[in-house]
Coordinates of C-alpha atoms in Angstrom, one line a residue:
M1 CA 0.0 0.0 0.0
A2 CA 1.8 3.2 -1.1
T3 CA 1.6 6.7 -2.6
K4 CA 4.3 8.4 -4.7
N5 CA 6.2 9.5 -1.6
V6 CA 5.2 7.3 1.3
T7 CA 5.3 3.6 1.5
I8 CA 3.4 1.9 4.4
T9 CA 5.3 -1.3 5.4
K10 CA 4.1 -3.9 7.9
V11 CA 5.9 -4.2 11.3
R12 CA 6.4 -7.6 13.0
C13 CA 4.6 -7.9 16.4
L14 CA 7.0 -9.2 19.0
C15 CA 4.2 -10.2 21.3
C16 CA 2.9 -12.6 18.7
Q17 CA 6.4 -13.8 18.1
E18 CA 6.7 -14.7 21.8
D19 CA 3.7 -17.0 21.3
G20 CA 5.4 -18.6 18.3
V21 CA 3.3 -16.7 15.7
D22 CA 5.0 -14.7 13.0
A23 CA 2.6 -11.9 12.3
S24 CA 3.0 -8.4 10.9
F25 CA 0.7 -5.4 10.9
H26 CA 0.5 -2.0 9.2
F27 CA -0.5 -0.2 12.4
L28 CA 0.8 -1.9 15.5
H29 CA -1.0 0.4 18.0
D30 CA -4.5 -1.0 17.2
H31 CA -3.3 -4.6 17.1
L32 CA -1.6 -4.4 20.6
N33 CA -4.8 -2.8 22.1
Q34 CA -7.3 -5.2 20.5
V35 CA -5.4 -8.5 20.7
H36 CA -2.8 -8.2 23.5
G37 CA -4.5 -5.7 25.7
T38 CA -1.4 -3.5 25.9
N39 CA -0.2 -0.2 24.5
I40 CA 2.8 1.2 22.6
S41 CA 4.6 2.6 25.7
S42 CA 4.4 -0.8 27.5
Y43 CA 5.5 -2.6 24.3
L44 CA 8.5 -0.3 23.9
E45 CA 9.4 -0.6 27.6
K46 CA 9.4 -4.4 27.3
F47 CA 11.2 -4.8 23.9
G48 CA 13.4 -1.7 23.8
E49 CA 12.8 1.9 22.7
D50 CA 14.5 1.2 19.3
T51 CA 11.9 -1.4 18.5
P52 CA 10.3 -0.7 15.0
I53 CA 6.8 0.7 15.1
M54 CA 4.8 2.6 12.5
T55 CA 4.7 6.2 13.8
D56 CA 1.8 8.5 13.8
A57 CA 3.8 11.0 11.7
V58 CA 4.2 8.4 8.9
W59 CA 0.5 7.7 8.9
V60 CA -0.4 11.4 8.9
G61 CA 1.8 11.9 5.9
F62 CA 0.3 8.9 4.1
Q63 CA -3.2 10.1 4.9
A64 CA -2.5 13.6 3.4
Q65 CA -0.9 12.2 0.2
A66 CA -3.5 9.5 -0.2
R67 CA -6.3 12.1 0.0
S68 CA -4.7 14.2 -2.7
A69 CA -4.0 11.2 -4.9
K70 CA -7.6 9.9 -4.3
I71 CA -6.2 6.6 -3.0
T72 CA -8.6 4.4 -1.0
R73 CA -7.0 3.7 2.4
A74 CA -8.3 0.2 2.8
G75 CA -7.4 -1.3 6.2
T76 CA -6.2 2.0 7.7
S77 CA -8.1 1.4 10.9
K78 CA -6.2 4.3 12.6
F79 CA -8.3 6.8 10.7
A80 CA -11.4 4.7 9.9
D81 CA -11.6 3.8 13.6
I82 CA -13.0 0.4 12.8
V83 CA -13.1 -2.6 15.2
K84 CA -13.5 -5.9 13.4
V85 CA -14.9 -9.0 15.1
G86 CA -15.1 -11.9 12.7
R87 CA -17.0 -10.6 9.7
I88 CA -18.6 -7.7 11.6
K89 CA -17.1 -4.2 11.3
L90 CA -18.0 -1.7 14.1
K91 CA -17.3 2.0 14.2
R92 CA -15.6 3.2 17.4
Q93 CA -17.6 6.0 19.2
S94 CA -15.7 9.3 19.5
G95 CA -15.8 11.5 22.5
D96 CA -14.9 11.5 26.2
M97 CA -17.0 8.9 28.1
D98 CA -17.9 9.2 31.8
Y99 CA -17.1 5.5 32.2
T100 CA -16.4 2.6 30.0
F101 CA -15.2 -0.9 31.0
P102 CA -11.5 -1.6 31.2
R103 CA -10.5 -4.3 28.8
P104 CA -10.2 -7.8 30.2
S105 CA -6.6 -8.8 30.6
H106 CA -5.2 -10.6 27.5
Y107 CA -8.7 -11.0 26.1
M108 CA -8.9 -12.1 22.4
Y109 CA -12.0 -12.3 20.3
P110 CA -12.3 -16.1 19.4
K111 CA -11.4 -16.7 15.8
K112 CA -12.4 -20.4 15.4
G113 CA -15.2 -22.8 16.1
D114 CA -18.6 -22.2 17.8
A115 CA -17.2 -19.6 20.2
A116 CA -16.1 -17.4 17.3
S117 CA -19.5 -17.5 15.6
R118 CA -21.3 -16.7 18.8
V119 CA -19.1 -13.8 19.6
E120 CA -19.7 -12.5 16.0
R121 CA -23.4 -12.6 16.7
V122 CA -22.9 -10.5 19.9
A123 CA -20.8 -8.0 17.9
R124 CA -23.6 -7.7 15.3
A125 CA -26.1 -7.1 18.2
F126 CA -23.8 -4.3 19.4
K127 CA -23.6 -2.8 16.0
Y128 CA -27.4 -2.5 15.7
R129 CA -28.0 -1.9 19.4
R130 CA -30.1 -5.0 20.0
N131 CA -31.0 -6.1 23.6
T132 CA -29.2 -9.4 24.1
F133 CA -29.5 -12.4 26.4
I134 CA -26.3 -14.4 26.7
Y135 CA -26.2 -17.7 28.5
G136 CA -23.8 -20.6 29.0
P137 CA -21.5 -22.2 31.5
A138 CA -19.5 -20.2 34.0
G139 CA -16.3 -18.8 32.6
S140 CA -17.2 -19.2 29.0
G141 CA -16.6 -15.4 28.3
K142 CA -20.2 -14.0 28.6
S143 CA -19.2 -10.9 30.5
A144 CA -15.8 -10.6 28.9
I145 CA -17.1 -10.1 25.4
V146 CA -19.4 -7.3 26.6
R147 CA -16.5 -5.6 28.5
A148 CA -14.1 -6.0 25.5
L149 CA -16.6 -4.5 23.0
C150 CA -17.5 -1.6 25.3
H151 CA -13.9 -0.8 25.8
D152 CA -12.9 -1.2 22.1
L153 CA -15.9 0.8 20.9
N154 CA -15.6 3.5 23.6
L155 CA -19.1 3.0 24.9
E156 CA -20.7 4.3 28.1
S157 CA -21.2 1.2 30.2
S158 CA -22.3 0.0 33.6
H159 CA -22.2 -3.4 35.4
Y160 CA -25.0 -4.6 37.6
P161 CA -24.3 -8.0 39.2
M162 CA -27.6 -9.7 40.3
R163 CA -28.2 -12.0 43.2
E164 CA -31.0 -13.6 45.1
G165 CA -32.5 -11.2 47.6
L166 CA -30.9 -8.1 46.1
D167 CA -32.4 -4.9 47.6
T168 CA -34.2 -2.9 44.9
E169 CA -33.1 0.4 46.5
L170 CA -29.5 -0.4 45.4
Y171 CA -30.1 -0.1 41.7
I172 CA -33.7 0.9 41.1
G173 CA -34.3 3.6 43.7
Q174 CA -36.5 4.5 46.7
M175 CA -38.9 7.0 48.1
A176 CA -37.0 10.0 49.6
V177 CA -37.7 13.4 51.0
V178 CA -36.2 16.0 48.6
V179 CA -36.4 19.8 48.1
D180 CA -38.8 20.7 45.2
E181 CA -36.9 22.9 42.7
K182 CA -39.9 25.1 42.0
S183 CA -41.5 25.6 45.5
G184 CA -38.4 25.1 47.6
L185 CA -40.5 22.9 49.9
N186 CA -39.7 19.4 51.1
V187 CA -41.6 16.8 49.2
T188 CA -41.7 13.0 49.2
R189 CA -41.1 11.3 45.8
F190 CA -39.5 8.4 44.2
E191 CA -35.8 9.0 43.5
K192 CA -34.5 6.9 40.6
G193 CA -31.5 4.6 41.3
K194 CA -28.4 4.3 39.1
L195 CA -29.9 1.6 36.9
L196 CA -33.0 3.7 36.0
Q197 CA -30.7 6.7 35.4
D198 CA -28.5 4.7 33.1
L199 CA -31.5 3.6 31.1
E200 CA -32.1 7.2 30.3
G201 CA -28.5 7.7 29.1
R202 CA -25.5 9.3 30.7
V203 CA -23.6 12.6 30.1
G204 CA -20.0 12.0 29.3
D205 CA -17.0 14.2 30.2
D206 CA -17.6 16.2 27.0
G207 CA -21.2 17.1 28.0
I208 CA -22.9 14.9 25.5
R209 CA -25.6 12.5 26.6
R210 CA -25.3 9.0 25.1
G211 CA -26.9 5.6 25.5
V212 CA -25.4 3.2 28.0
V213 CA -24.6 -0.5 27.6
I214 CA -26.1 -2.0 30.7
L215 CA -24.6 -5.4 31.7
L216 CA -26.9 -7.4 34.0
D217 CA -24.8 -10.3 35.2
D218 CA -26.6 -13.4 36.4
V219 CA -30.0 -12.0 35.5
D220 CA -31.6 -15.4 36.3
R221 CA -30.7 -14.7 40.0
A222 CA -32.4 -11.3 40.1
P223 CA -35.5 -10.6 42.3
A224 CA -38.8 -10.2 40.6
A225 CA -38.8 -6.4 40.9
Y226 CA -35.9 -6.2 38.5
H227 CA -37.7 -8.5 36.0
E228 CA -40.7 -6.2 36.0
V229 CA -38.5 -3.2 35.1
L230 CA -36.9 -5.3 32.3
R231 CA -40.3 -6.3 31.0
H232 CA -41.2 -2.7 30.3
C233 CA -37.8 -1.6 29.0
L234 CA -37.3 -4.5 26.5
E235 CA -40.4 -3.6 24.5
D236 CA -39.7 -2.9 20.9
N237 CA -39.5 0.9 20.2
A238 CA -39.8 1.6 23.9
K239 CA -39.1 5.3 24.6
N240 CA -41.2 6.9 27.3
I241 CA -42.0 4.1 29.7
F242 CA -44.3 4.1 32.7
V243 CA -43.6 1.5 35.3
P244 CA -46.7 1.1 37.4
E245 CA -45.0 -1.0 40.0
L246 CA -42.8 2.0 40.8
G247 CA -45.1 4.8 39.7
V248 CA -42.3 6.4 37.6
N249 CA -41.6 7.3 34.0
I250 CA -38.4 6.2 32.3
H251 CA -37.3 8.2 29.2
L252 CA -35.3 5.4 27.6
H253 CA -32.3 6.6 25.5
P254 CA -32.5 5.3 21.9
D255 CA -28.9 4.0 22.0
T256 CA -29.2 2.3 25.4
M257 CA -28.6 -1.4 25.2
I258 CA -29.4 -4.1 27.7
V259 CA -27.1 -7.2 27.8
A260 CA -28.1 -9.9 30.3
T261 CA -26.0 -12.9 31.1
A262 CA -27.1 -16.1 32.8
N263 CA -25.9 -19.6 33.4
S264 CA -29.3 -21.1 32.3
A265 CA -31.4 -20.3 29.4
G266 CA -33.8 -18.6 31.8
R267 CA -35.7 -21.7 32.4
G268 CA -34.0 -22.9 35.6
D269 CA -31.3 -25.4 36.2
T270 CA -31.9 -29.2 36.1
T271 CA -28.4 -30.1 37.4
G272 CA -28.8 -28.6 40.8
Y273 CA -25.3 -27.0 40.4
Y274 CA -26.5 -23.4 40.0
S275 CA -28.6 -23.5 43.2
S276 CA -29.9 -19.9 43.1
V277 CA -30.9 -19.9 39.5
E278 CA -34.6 -19.2 39.0
E279 CA -37.0 -19.6 36.1
M280 CA -37.6 -16.4 34.3
D281 CA -41.0 -15.3 32.9
E282 CA -41.3 -16.3 29.2
S283 CA -42.7 -12.9 28.4
I284 CA -39.4 -11.3 29.5
L285 CA -37.2 -13.8 27.6
D286 CA -39.3 -13.3 24.5
R287 CA -38.6 -9.5 24.5
F288 CA -34.8 -9.9 24.1
Q289 CA -34.0 -9.3 20.4
R290 CA -31.0 -11.6 20.5
V291 CA -30.4 -14.9 22.4
V292 CA -26.9 -16.3 22.2
E293 CA -25.7 -19.5 23.8
F294 CA -22.0 -19.4 24.7
T295 CA -19.5 -22.2 24.7
F296 CA -15.8 -22.4 25.6
M297 CA -13.3 -21.1 23.1
E298 CA -11.1 -23.5 21.0
E299 CA -8.3 -25.1 23.0
E300 CA -5.6 -23.5 20.7
Q301 CA -6.7 -20.0 21.5
E302 CA -7.3 -20.6 25.2
L303 CA -3.8 -22.0 25.3
T304 CA -2.4 -18.9 23.6
I305 CA -4.1 -16.6 26.2
L306 CA -2.8 -18.7 29.1
K307 CA 0.8 -18.5 27.9
R308 CA 0.5 -14.8 27.7
K309 CA -0.8 -14.5 31.2
F310 CA 1.8 -16.8 32.7
P311 CA 5.2 -16.2 31.0
R312 CA 7.1 -17.6 34.0
V313 CA 5.3 -20.9 33.8
L314 CA 6.1 -21.1 30.0
E315 CA 9.7 -20.3 30.6
K316 CA 10.3 -22.7 33.4
G317 CA 7.8 -25.4 32.7
G318 CA 7.8 -25.2 28.9
E319 CA 5.2 -26.5 26.5
D320 CA 4.8 -29.7 28.4
A321 CA 3.4 -28.0 31.6
F322 CA 0.7 -26.3 29.5
A323 CA 0.0 -29.4 27.5
K324 CA -0.7 -31.4 30.8
V325 CA -3.0 -28.6 32.1
M326 CA -5.0 -28.6 28.9
Q327 CA -5.2 -32.3 28.8
V328 CA -6.7 -32.3 32.3
S329 CA -9.0 -29.5 31.2
G330 CA -10.3 -31.6 28.3
I331 CA -11.1 -34.5 30.6
M332 CA -12.7 -32.3 33.2
R333 CA -15.0 -30.6 30.6
S334 CA -15.9 -34.0 29.2
L335 CA -16.9 -35.2 32.7
V336 CA -19.0 -32.1 33.1
S337 CA -20.8 -32.3 29.7
T338 CA -21.6 -36.0 30.2
R339 CA -22.9 -35.3 33.8
A340 CA -20.3 -37.7 35.3
I341 CA -19.8 -34.8 37.8
F342 CA -22.0 -31.9 38.6
A343 CA -19.5 -29.0 38.5
S344 CA -18.0 -26.6 36.1
F345 CA -14.5 -26.2 34.7
S346 CA -14.1 -22.7 33.3
H347 CA -11.3 -20.6 32.0
R348 CA -11.2 -19.1 35.4
R349 CA -10.3 -22.5 36.9
L350 CA -7.4 -22.8 34.5
V351 CA -6.2 -19.3 35.4
Q352 CA -6.4 -20.2 39.1
W353 CA -4.5 -23.4 38.5
L354 CA -1.6 -21.7 36.7
M355 CA -1.6 -18.8 39.2
S356 CA -0.9 -21.4 41.9
L357 CA 1.7 -23.1 39.8
D358 CA 3.4 -19.7 39.2
E359 CA 3.5 -19.1 42.9
L360 CA 5.1 -22.6 43.6
I361 CA 7.8 -21.9 41.0
Q362 CA 8.6 -18.6 42.6
E363 CA 8.7 -20.2 46.1
N364 CA 11.1 -22.8 44.7
D365 CA 13.7 -20.3 43.6
D366 CA 12.3 -20.1 40.1
Q367 CA 12.7 -23.9 39.5
Y368 CA 9.9 -26.0 38.0
E369 CA 9.2 -29.6 39.0
F370 CA 6.6 -31.8 37.4
S371 CA 5.1 -32.6 40.8
M372 CA 4.0 -29.0 41.2
L373 CA 1.3 -29.5 38.6
R374 CA -0.6 -31.8 41.0
E375 CA 0.2 -29.8 44.1
S376 CA -1.1 -26.5 42.5
A377 CA -4.2 -28.3 41.3
Q378 CA -5.3 -28.8 44.9
D379 CA -6.1 -25.1 45.1
W380 CA -9.1 -25.5 42.8
C381 CA -9.8 -29.2 43.2
E382 CA -10.8 -29.0 46.9
W383 CA -13.9 -26.9 46.1
L384 CA -15.4 -30.0 44.5
D385 CA -17.6 -32.2 46.6
T386 CA -16.0 -35.5 47.7
T387 CA -17.7 -37.6 45.0
A388 CA -16.7 -35.3 42.2
R389 CA -13.2 -35.0 43.6
D390 CA -12.7 -38.8 43.6
V391 CA -13.8 -39.0 40.0
V392 CA -11.5 -36.2 38.9
I393 CA -8.5 -37.8 40.7
D394 CA -9.2 -41.2 39.2
R395 CA -10.0 -40.1 35.6
A396 CA -7.9 -37.0 35.2
F397 CA -5.1 -36.5 37.7
D398 CA -4.0 -40.1 38.0
V399 CA -4.1 -40.5 34.2
V400 CA -2.4 -37.3 33.2
L401 CA -0.3 -36.3 36.2
G402 CA 0.5 -39.8 37.5
K403 CA -0.5 -41.5 40.8
R404 CA 0.9 -40.3 44.0

């Protein structure tokens, strides 16, 4: 890609090279942020200040010359400000937000298998601002995709974790004595909580009111009062909503988007593992414009993320340590899917395991021993009930890590 005077050459990404991937990019800044969750300053600090990167000055020069030469700048995401998730291209929102989620550490949009197609569907829902219900096993990335998209797209966002017995005053609001602006007298009226305020949009640091991406985590654990608010707000073309249960009007911002996550499909849990999951009213589920079931990402990509998170384990334990961890993970997830045990084995469990392994390596003067794999596994295995633990030891640990 070139003009008469400026040639844009690709630059090798050294983060990818650490993972055994030889990849080059025109504009490294975007790639580091979207794939590795880091920035140029941290990159240069790690690999040296003389490390090649494509500077802003070169891009500005290219932009000016390309404009005068009427050259199409295909792929110049620096100026188009495009985030690509699978086949979906999304425009990054400009402006200074009041708050947007930080990007999950080392998060990568899945690129293969069922996980990739489901994430692509969520990205399309974001593009067209469709209220979305995401369900699936714990640790399959339901909340992570929402946080990553909000960060990458620079969207106003809020997180509302749900739980059984949650006080409605925390998020929805309460009756309060306030001073009336017109009369100056004390009056009693309903004061909207943060959730209702976010539904109406939020003013950013630049003074512009925008819609908010509202993440309702574990919505199938929420008390009925929250479901009633949802029922009204999820109506197609809902704008000015009266909620009779509260006696208030909500002026729903047109760009506000509700994303709810759950372990079940909203119809309860037959395994008995998610004890506080409740059945949701079908009339609420029916109002979500998208329903997406999440699955775990492909092993190859999960392995890449884990290596980036735990470079010490990779250096000291090598590929074999990670191979054993992933082998146990495969057996565990098979046991879960076939109902041989009633438990879960999420990406978080793998992170916990490798975190413990990293600690043991440090405590052993940065020396790795094979026995540490089994020792560090105790830190997550002991949360299992006795029956499940015996099955895991017999079918996973003894097979992959050897008997004690």
